[in-house]
Amino acid sequence: MSCGSCRWPCRACGGRGRCCSRSRWRWAWRTGPRGSRRPSSAASSWSRCRCCCAACCSARPGARGTAGLRLGAIALVLPLVSFALGSWRIASLEHETVRTVRVGLVQPNIPLLWFDRPAKLERLREPSARAETEGAELVVWPENMFPWTLNRPFKRDFSDDDRVLRRHSLPTLFGAGTAADSDLYGYNSVINMAADGQVVGRYDKIYLVPLGEEIPLVDPEWAKGLVPGMAHNFRGAGPGRLVVRPGPAGSEAPPIAFGPLVCYEDVLPAFARAVAAQPGGVEAFVNLTNDTWFGATAEPWQHLALAQLRAVEHRIPVLRAVNSGPSSLVDRAGRVVASTDLRAVSIDAPVPPEHLVVELELGRDTASAPTLYARGGWLFGHVCQASVVVVLALLWRRRRSAPA
């Protein structure tokens, strides 16, 4: 037998018309000459061989070569198109820059379980002063590094030895524990202090680390009685937006709207979308974190890599102040343009405090120029789930229709 369309000998059945499945035989029986129930042997053979036409044609040497060339061309063109499109998009982002602000990221390298509070505070002050002499216009301290719990509401800087702005006079975003006198538990907060010492904003962390910051399901006091090392905090009310006017007191520089992300909140895309979707939008994310718990492992670098995705998703930069590194600046294209090293800090082997002054390029806010991901990123997970269901359904259908 030969293929009805190309006259090539059928390799699947050896040209004898014996390659048909039982279902194809039944089809041929129903469609015999003149609608009869009994097909002729010629019709049966032809219909059996017809089912192999696709296999017959694909078995030809020329057909196999053509298909291989097509697949090779696609495999070559797709990466080139992706690279060209990405290069064009990154280049277009550089033209969006409207202004540049110099930011000092403080990395105090404070060891865990170190209870010398005045020394802790000095490790924050000294690199802040050095950042100011290098031209920084605002300063960022890591998560919960201020050594004392602040009373809520905390309205302005102290006037004694505990002052935040003792050795520098720039607006400062810093992490601290806060609690009201009547509260049984506190909050993990970010304080927005202006250059004159006035507190102009605060954000309370929402996504708390289980057992380390929040005891779920059971009475916290009962759990803390069993395991004294556990802690419990209140959650914040919602996403924050901190507006900072860079420069010393009296500066006329335009303010910057930051979206604060504390600890691992910068690895949560849905929460970052909620922060970016606030009225007025944000011009940059700022992440205050302490990865010292993990030591000199891969986790701090993985944390940084996940934070880079937030910059790509919303096309705004990400500032990261990390206690023991890597403190870094991620630009709108997701590239790490400046970073400190990861330090293995301990009480027995102290590491000097560090700082990093970076050029923060600002060009858009998430309200006036939301990205496609900001608009419809919530659909991504549902599309993946639906795709899995469709693939499973097709596989099930193919299995049901396979010949016996």
Short mmCIF file of N, CA, C and O in Angstrom, two decimals, residues 112-226:
data_model
loop_
_atom_site.label_atom_id
_atom_site.label_comp_id
_atom_site.label_asym_id
_atom_site.label_seq_id
_atom_site.Cartn_x
_atom_site.Cartn_y
_atom_site.Cartn_z
N LEU A 112 24.22 38.41 66.93
CA LEU A 112 23.04 37.96 67.65
C LEU A 112 23.37 37.82 69.14
O LEU A 112 24.51 37.53 69.52
N LEU A 113 22.34 38.06 69.96
CA LEU A 113 22.46 37.88 71.41
C LEU A 113 23.57 38.76 72.00
O LEU A 113 24.26 38.37 72.95
N TRP A 114 23.74 39.94 71.45
CA TRP A 114 24.70 40.91 71.98
C TRP A 114 23.88 42.00 72.66
O TRP A 114 23.11 42.70 72.00
N PHE A 115 24.06 42.19 73.95
CA PHE A 115 23.15 43.02 74.74
C PHE A 115 23.77 44.33 75.19
O PHE A 115 23.22 45.00 76.06
N ASP A 116 24.87 44.74 74.58
CA ASP A 116 25.48 46.03 74.89
C ASP A 116 24.77 47.10 74.06
O ASP A 116 25.17 47.43 72.93
N ARG A 117 23.73 47.69 74.60
CA ARG A 117 22.87 48.59 73.84
C ARG A 117 23.58 49.87 73.41
O ARG A 117 23.43 50.29 72.25
N PRO A 118 24.32 50.55 74.26
CA PRO A 118 25.04 51.74 73.79
C PRO A 118 26.01 51.43 72.65
O PRO A 118 26.14 52.22 71.70
N ALA A 119 26.68 50.28 72.72
CA ALA A 119 27.60 49.91 71.64
C ALA A 119 26.84 49.62 70.35
O ALA A 119 27.31 49.94 69.25
N LYS A 120 25.67 49.01 70.46
CA LYS A 120 24.83 48.78 69.28
C LYS A 120 24.47 50.10 68.60
O LYS A 120 24.57 50.24 67.37
N LEU A 121 24.04 51.06 69.41
CA LEU A 121 23.63 52.33 68.86
C LEU A 121 24.79 53.04 68.18
O LEU A 121 24.62 53.69 67.14
N GLU A 122 25.98 52.93 68.76
CA GLU A 122 27.15 53.55 68.17
C GLU A 122 27.49 52.91 66.82
O GLU A 122 27.98 53.60 65.90
N ARG A 123 27.23 51.63 66.67
CA ARG A 123 27.47 50.96 65.38
C ARG A 123 26.50 51.44 64.30
O ARG A 123 26.75 51.23 63.12
N LEU A 124 25.41 52.05 64.69
CA LEU A 124 24.49 52.65 63.73
C LEU A 124 24.85 54.11 63.45
O LEU A 124 24.76 54.58 62.32
N ARG A 125 25.26 54.81 64.47
CA ARG A 125 25.56 56.24 64.32
C ARG A 125 26.82 56.50 63.51
O ARG A 125 26.86 57.38 62.65
N GLU A 126 27.88 55.75 63.81
CA GLU A 126 29.18 56.04 63.20
C GLU A 126 29.14 55.89 61.67
O GLU A 126 29.57 56.81 60.95
N PRO A 127 28.62 54.80 61.10
CA PRO A 127 28.55 54.73 59.63
C PRO A 127 27.55 55.73 59.04
O PRO A 127 27.72 56.16 57.89
N SER A 128 26.53 56.13 59.81
CA SER A 128 25.61 57.15 59.32
C SER A 128 26.32 58.48 59.14
O SER A 128 26.10 59.20 58.15
N ALA A 129 27.18 58.84 60.10
CA ALA A 129 27.95 60.08 59.98
C ALA A 129 28.90 60.02 58.79
O ALA A 129 29.06 61.02 58.07
N ARG A 130 29.52 58.87 58.57
CA ARG A 130 30.43 58.74 57.43
C ARG A 130 29.67 58.84 56.11
O ARG A 130 30.15 59.43 55.14
N ALA A 131 28.47 58.28 56.06
CA ALA A 131 27.66 58.37 54.85
C ALA A 131 27.29 59.83 54.56
O ALA A 131 27.28 60.26 53.40
N GLU A 132 27.00 60.59 55.61
CA GLU A 132 26.65 61.99 55.39
C GLU A 132 27.83 62.78 54.83
O GLU A 132 27.65 63.61 53.94
N THR A 133 29.04 62.51 55.33
CA THR A 133 30.22 63.21 54.79
C THR A 133 30.50 62.84 53.34
O THR A 133 31.13 63.60 52.61
N GLU A 134 30.01 61.68 52.90
CA GLU A 134 30.21 61.24 51.52
C GLU A 134 29.08 61.70 50.60
O GLU A 134 29.02 61.29 49.44
N GLY A 135 28.18 62.52 51.12
CA GLY A 135 27.16 63.10 50.26
C GLY A 135 25.80 62.46 50.32
O GLY A 135 24.93 62.80 49.49
N ALA A 136 25.56 61.55 51.26
CA ALA A 136 24.24 60.93 51.36
C ALA A 136 23.20 61.98 51.73
O ALA A 136 23.47 62.92 52.48
N GLU A 137 22.00 61.82 51.18
CA GLU A 137 20.89 62.74 51.45
C GLU A 137 19.84 62.14 52.37
O GLU A 137 18.96 62.85 52.86
N LEU A 138 19.88 60.85 52.57
CA LEU A 138 19.05 60.17 53.56
C LEU A 138 19.73 58.87 53.95
O LEU A 138 20.60 58.37 53.22
N VAL A 139 19.36 58.31 55.09
CA VAL A 139 20.03 57.15 55.66
C VAL A 139 18.99 56.07 55.97
O VAL A 139 17.87 56.39 56.40
N VAL A 140 19.37 54.81 55.77
CA VAL A 140 18.50 53.68 56.08
C VAL A 140 19.23 52.72 57.00
O VAL A 140 20.36 52.30 56.70
N TRP A 141 18.61 52.39 58.15
CA TRP A 141 19.15 51.39 59.08
C TRP A 141 18.37 50.09 58.90
O TRP A 141 17.21 50.11 58.48
N PRO A 142 18.95 48.94 59.27
CA PRO A 142 18.26 47.66 59.08
C PRO A 142 17.10 47.44 60.05
O PRO A 142 16.81 48.26 60.93
N GLU A 143 16.47 46.31 59.89
CA GLU A 143 15.29 45.92 60.66
C GLU A 143 15.60 45.80 62.15
O GLU A 143 16.55 45.12 62.57
N ASN A 144 14.77 46.47 62.96
CA ASN A 144 14.76 46.29 64.42
C ASN A 144 16.14 46.45 65.06
O ASN A 144 16.46 45.75 66.03
N MET A 145 16.94 47.38 64.55
CA MET A 145 18.30 47.55 65.06
C MET A 145 18.39 48.57 66.19
O MET A 145 19.36 48.55 66.94
N PHE A 146 17.42 49.48 66.30
CA PHE A 146 17.47 50.42 67.41
C PHE A 146 17.35 49.62 68.71
O PHE A 146 16.44 48.80 68.86
N PRO A 147 18.27 49.83 69.65
CA PRO A 147 18.39 48.88 70.77
C PRO A 147 17.33 48.99 71.85
O PRO A 147 17.29 48.14 72.75
N TRP A 148 16.45 49.98 71.81
CA TRP A 148 15.40 50.11 72.81
C TRP A 148 14.04 50.08 72.13
O TRP A 148 13.87 50.55 71.00
N THR A 149 13.04 49.58 72.87
CA THR A 149 11.67 49.61 72.38
C THR A 149 11.12 51.03 72.51
O THR A 149 11.26 51.66 73.56
N LEU A 150 10.52 51.54 71.45
CA LEU A 150 10.00 52.90 71.43
C LEU A 150 8.53 52.91 71.85
O LEU A 150 7.76 52.03 71.47
N ASN A 151 8.16 53.95 72.60
CA ASN A 151 6.78 54.06 73.07
C ASN A 151 5.89 54.59 71.95
O ASN A 151 6.27 55.50 71.21
N ARG A 152 4.72 54.00 71.82
CA ARG A 152 3.75 54.45 70.82
C ARG A 152 2.77 55.42 71.47
O ARG A 152 2.28 55.13 72.57
N PRO A 153 2.49 56.54 70.85
CA PRO A 153 3.08 57.01 69.58
C PRO A 153 4.41 57.71 69.81
O PRO A 153 4.55 58.53 70.72
N PHE A 154 5.37 57.38 68.99
CA PHE A 154 6.70 57.98 69.05
C PHE A 154 6.70 59.16 68.09
O PHE A 154 6.59 58.97 66.87
N LYS A 155 6.82 60.39 68.61
CA LYS A 155 6.58 61.58 67.81
C LYS A 155 7.83 62.32 67.37
O LYS A 155 7.83 62.95 66.32
N ARG A 156 8.91 62.26 68.17
CA ARG A 156 10.12 62.93 67.75
C ARG A 156 11.33 62.30 68.44
O ARG A 156 11.19 61.52 69.39
N ASP A 157 12.52 62.66 67.97
CA ASP A 157 13.76 62.09 68.46
C ASP A 157 13.98 62.43 69.94
O ASP A 157 13.44 63.41 70.46
N PHE A 158 14.79 61.60 70.58
CA PHE A 158 15.13 61.85 71.97
C PHE A 158 16.04 63.07 72.08
O PHE A 158 16.67 63.51 71.11
N SER A 159 16.13 63.60 73.30
CA SER A 159 17.02 64.74 73.55
C SER A 159 18.22 64.35 74.42
O SER A 159 19.02 65.20 74.78
N ASP A 160 18.33 63.05 74.72
CA ASP A 160 19.42 62.60 75.58
C ASP A 160 20.40 61.74 74.79
O ASP A 160 20.48 61.84 73.56
N ASP A 161 21.12 60.87 75.48
CA ASP A 161 22.14 60.05 74.82
C ASP A 161 21.57 59.01 73.87
O ASP A 161 22.32 58.39 73.11
N ASP A 162 20.26 58.80 73.92
CA ASP A 162 19.65 57.81 73.04
C ASP A 162 19.21 58.40 71.70
O ASP A 162 18.51 57.73 70.93
N ARG A 163 19.59 59.59 71.40
CA ARG A 163 19.17 60.25 70.17
C ARG A 163 19.55 59.44 68.94
O ARG A 163 20.66 58.91 68.83
N VAL A 164 18.63 59.39 67.97
CA VAL A 164 18.91 58.75 66.69
C VAL A 164 19.84 59.63 65.86
O VAL A 164 20.82 59.15 65.27
N LEU A 165 19.56 60.93 65.82
CA LEU A 165 20.32 61.87 64.99
C LEU A 165 21.43 62.55 65.80
O LEU A 165 21.67 63.75 65.65
N ARG A 166 22.13 61.80 66.59
CA ARG A 166 23.18 62.38 67.42
C ARG A 166 24.42 62.75 66.60
O ARG A 166 25.05 63.77 66.84
N ARG A 167 24.77 61.92 65.61
CA ARG A 167 26.00 62.14 64.85
C ARG A 167 25.75 62.42 63.37
O ARG A 167 26.71 62.60 62.62
N HIS A 168 24.52 62.42 62.95
CA HIS A 168 24.19 62.83 61.59
C HIS A 168 22.88 63.60 61.62
O HIS A 168 22.13 63.51 62.60
N SER A 169 22.60 64.35 60.59
CA SER A 169 21.41 65.22 60.57
C SER A 169 20.66 65.06 59.26
O SER A 169 20.34 66.04 58.58
N LEU A 170 20.40 63.83 58.90
CA LEU A 170 19.69 63.51 57.67
C LEU A 170 18.41 62.74 58.00
O LEU A 170 18.32 62.07 59.04
N PRO A 171 17.40 62.80 57.13
CA PRO A 171 16.22 61.95 57.33
C PRO A 171 16.64 60.49 57.37
O PRO A 171 17.50 60.06 56.60
N THR A 172 16.02 59.74 58.28
CA THR A 172 16.46 58.37 58.54
C THR A 172 15.26 57.44 58.63
O THR A 172 14.30 57.71 59.35
N LEU A 173 15.34 56.34 57.88
CA LEU A 173 14.40 55.24 58.02
C LEU A 173 15.08 54.16 58.84
O LEU A 173 16.16 53.69 58.47
N PHE A 174 14.49 53.78 59.97
CA PHE A 174 15.15 52.78 60.81
C PHE A 174 14.13 51.83 61.42
O PHE A 174 12.96 52.19 61.62
N GLY A 175 14.60 50.61 61.69
CA GLY A 175 13.75 49.59 62.28
C GLY A 175 13.85 49.59 63.79
O GLY A 175 14.94 49.72 64.35
N ALA A 176 12.70 49.44 64.44
CA ALA A 176 12.66 49.43 65.91
C ALA A 176 11.41 48.70 66.37
O ALA A 176 10.39 48.67 65.67
N GLY A 177 11.49 48.16 67.57
CA GLY A 177 10.31 47.62 68.21
C GLY A 177 9.53 48.77 68.83
O GLY A 177 10.11 49.69 69.41
N THR A 178 8.21 48.74 68.69
CA THR A 178 7.36 49.78 69.27
C THR A 178 6.23 49.12 70.04
O THR A 178 5.76 48.04 69.68
N ALA A 179 5.80 49.80 71.11
CA ALA A 179 4.71 49.27 71.93
C ALA A 179 4.12 50.39 72.76
O ALA A 179 4.85 51.28 73.23
N ALA A 180 2.80 50.38 72.92
CA ALA A 180 2.13 51.31 73.82
C ALA A 180 2.20 50.77 75.24
O ALA A 180 2.39 49.56 75.46
N ASP A 181 2.05 51.66 76.22
CA ASP A 181 2.13 51.24 77.62
C ASP A 181 1.06 50.20 77.96
O ASP A 181 1.28 49.34 78.81
N SER A 182 -0.07 50.29 77.31
CA SER A 182 -1.17 49.38 77.61
C SER A 182 -1.13 48.08 76.81
O SER A 182 -1.95 47.19 77.05
N ASP A 183 -0.18 47.97 75.89
CA ASP A 183 -0.12 46.79 75.03
C ASP A 183 0.64 45.65 75.71
O ASP A 183 1.71 45.87 76.30
N LEU A 184 0.08 44.46 75.58
CA LEU A 184 0.77 43.29 76.10
C LEU A 184 1.94 42.90 75.19
O LEU A 184 2.96 42.38 75.64
N TYR A 185 1.78 43.16 73.89
CA TYR A 185 2.82 42.84 72.92
C TYR A 185 3.13 44.09 72.09
O TYR A 185 2.41 45.09 72.16
N GLY A 186 4.18 44.01 71.29
CA GLY A 186 4.60 45.15 70.51
C GLY A 186 4.49 44.92 69.02
O GLY A 186 3.85 43.97 68.54
N TYR A 187 5.17 45.79 68.25
CA TYR A 187 5.17 45.74 66.80
C TYR A 187 6.61 45.80 66.29
O TYR A 187 7.49 46.38 66.93
N ASN A 188 6.83 45.21 65.14
CA ASN A 188 8.10 45.35 64.42
C ASN A 188 7.89 46.48 63.42
O ASN A 188 7.21 46.30 62.41
N SER A 189 8.48 47.65 63.69
CA SER A 189 8.11 48.86 62.97
C SER A 189 9.27 49.45 62.19
O SER A 189 10.44 49.19 62.48
N VAL A 190 8.91 50.26 61.19
CA VAL A 190 9.85 51.12 60.47
C VAL A 190 9.46 52.56 60.79
O VAL A 190 8.31 52.95 60.57
N ILE A 191 10.40 53.33 61.30
CA ILE A 191 10.16 54.71 61.68
C ILE A 191 10.73 55.64 60.60
O ILE A 191 11.87 55.46 60.18
N ASN A 192 9.93 56.60 60.20
CA ASN A 192 10.35 57.62 59.24
C ASN A 192 10.61 58.91 60.01
O ASN A 192 9.67 59.62 60.38
N MET A 193 11.89 59.21 60.27
CA MET A 193 12.27 60.39 61.03
C MET A 193 12.85 61.44 60.08
O MET A 193 13.79 61.16 59.33
N ALA A 194 12.29 62.64 60.12
CA ALA A 194 12.78 63.74 59.28
C ALA A 194 14.11 64.27 59.82
O ALA A 194 14.54 63.93 60.93
N ALA A 195 14.74 65.12 59.03
CA ALA A 195 16.07 65.64 59.40
C ALA A 195 16.03 66.49 60.66
O ALA A 195 17.06 66.65 61.33
N ASP A 196 14.87 67.04 61.02
CA ASP A 196 14.76 67.84 62.24
C ASP A 196 14.38 67.01 63.46
O ASP A 196 14.13 67.56 64.54
N GLY A 197 14.32 65.69 63.31
CA GLY A 197 13.99 64.81 64.43
C GLY A 197 12.52 64.50 64.57
O GLY A 197 12.14 63.69 65.43
N GLN A 198 11.68 65.10 63.76
CA GLN A 198 10.25 64.85 63.83
C GLN A 198 9.93 63.51 63.16
O GLN A 198 10.42 63.21 62.06
N VAL A 199 9.09 62.70 63.81
CA VAL A 199 8.65 61.44 63.22
C VAL A 199 7.44 61.72 62.34
O VAL A 199 6.40 62.18 62.82
N VAL A 200 7.59 61.47 61.05
CA VAL A 200 6.55 61.82 60.08
C VAL A 200 5.87 60.60 59.47
O VAL A 200 5.01 60.75 58.59
N GLY A 201 6.22 59.42 59.93
CA GLY A 201 5.56 58.24 59.39
C GLY A 201 6.03 56.98 60.11
O GLY A 201 7.10 56.94 60.73
N ARG A 202 5.22 55.93 60.01
CA ARG A 202 5.56 54.65 60.62
C ARG A 202 4.85 53.55 59.86
O ARG A 202 3.72 53.70 59.41
N TYR A 203 5.54 52.43 59.73
CA TYR A 203 4.93 51.23 59.14
C TYR A 203 5.17 50.07 60.10
O TYR A 203 6.27 49.89 60.62
N ASP A 204 4.13 49.29 60.34
CA ASP A 204 4.21 48.12 61.21
C ASP A 204 4.16 46.85 60.35
O ASP A 204 3.24 46.69 59.54
N LYS A 205 5.12 45.99 60.55
CA LYS A 205 5.22 44.77 59.76
C LYS A 205 3.95 43.94 59.87
O LYS A 205 3.38 43.76 60.95
N ILE A 206 3.53 43.39 58.72
CA ILE A 206 2.30 42.60 58.65
C ILE A 206 2.59 41.10 58.65
O ILE A 206 1.97 40.34 59.40
N TYR A 207 3.52 40.66 57.81
CA TYR A 207 3.81 39.23 57.68
C TYR A 207 4.92 38.87 58.67
O TYR A 207 6.10 39.08 58.41
N LEU A 208 4.51 38.33 59.80
CA LEU A 208 5.43 38.02 60.89
C LEU A 208 5.94 36.59 60.77
O LEU A 208 5.23 35.69 60.32
N VAL A 209 7.18 36.38 61.19
CA VAL A 209 7.80 35.05 61.14
C VAL A 209 7.17 34.18 62.22
O VAL A 209 7.19 34.55 63.40
N PRO A 210 6.59 33.04 61.86
CA PRO A 210 5.98 32.17 62.87
C PRO A 210 6.98 31.75 63.93
O PRO A 210 8.13 31.41 63.64
N LEU A 211 6.54 31.81 65.17
CA LEU A 211 7.29 31.42 66.35
C LEU A 211 8.38 32.43 66.72
O LEU A 211 8.63 32.68 67.90
N GLY A 212 9.05 33.01 65.73
CA GLY A 212 10.06 34.02 66.04
C GLY A 212 9.46 35.38 66.32
O GLY A 212 9.97 36.14 67.15
N GLU A 213 8.36 35.71 65.62
CA GLU A 213 7.69 36.99 65.82
C GLU A 213 6.21 36.84 66.15
O GLU A 213 5.59 37.79 66.62
N GLU A 214 5.66 35.70 65.89
CA GLU A 214 4.24 35.48 66.11
C GLU A 214 4.00 34.02 66.49
O GLU A 214 4.58 33.11 65.89
N ILE A 215 3.18 33.83 67.49
CA ILE A 215 2.81 32.47 67.91
C ILE A 215 1.38 32.21 67.46
O ILE A 215 0.43 32.77 68.02
N PRO A 216 1.20 31.42 66.42
CA PRO A 216 -0.15 31.21 65.87
C PRO A 216 -0.93 30.14 66.63
O PRO A 216 -0.36 29.28 67.31
N LEU A 217 -2.25 30.23 66.52
CA LEU A 217 -3.20 29.19 66.92
C LEU A 217 -3.40 29.06 68.43
O LEU A 217 -4.52 28.80 68.89
N VAL A 218 -2.37 29.19 69.23
CA VAL A 218 -2.49 28.95 70.68
C VAL A 218 -2.23 30.24 71.44
O VAL A 218 -1.77 31.25 70.87
N ASP A 219 -2.50 30.19 72.73
CA ASP A 219 -2.25 31.36 73.59
C ASP A 219 -0.75 31.63 73.65
O ASP A 219 0.03 30.75 74.05
N PRO A 220 -0.31 32.83 73.25
CA PRO A 220 1.13 33.12 73.22
C PRO A 220 1.81 32.95 74.58
O PRO A 220 2.94 32.46 74.66
N GLU A 221 1.15 33.34 75.64
CA GLU A 221 1.78 33.24 76.96
C GLU A 221 1.99 31.79 77.36
O GLU A 221 3.01 31.44 77.96
N TRP A 222 1.04 30.94 77.01
CA TRP A 222 1.19 29.51 77.30
C TRP A 222 2.38 28.93 76.52
O TRP A 222 3.20 28.19 77.06
N ALA A 223 2.48 29.30 75.24
CA ALA A 223 3.58 28.79 74.41
C ALA A 223 4.93 29.33 74.88
O ALA A 223 5.92 28.59 74.92
N LYS A 224 4.98 30.59 75.26
CA LYS A 224 6.24 31.17 75.73
C LYS A 224 6.67 30.55 77.05
O LYS A 224 7.86 30.48 77.35
N GLY A 225 5.71 30.09 77.84
CA GLY A 225 6.06 29.40 79.07
C GLY A 225 6.72 28.06 78.80
O GLY A 225 7.59 27.62 79.56
N LEU A 226 6.34 27.41 77.69
CA LEU A 226 6.96 26.14 77.32
C LEU A 226 8.32 26.34 76.66
O LEU A 226 9.27 25.60 76.91
#
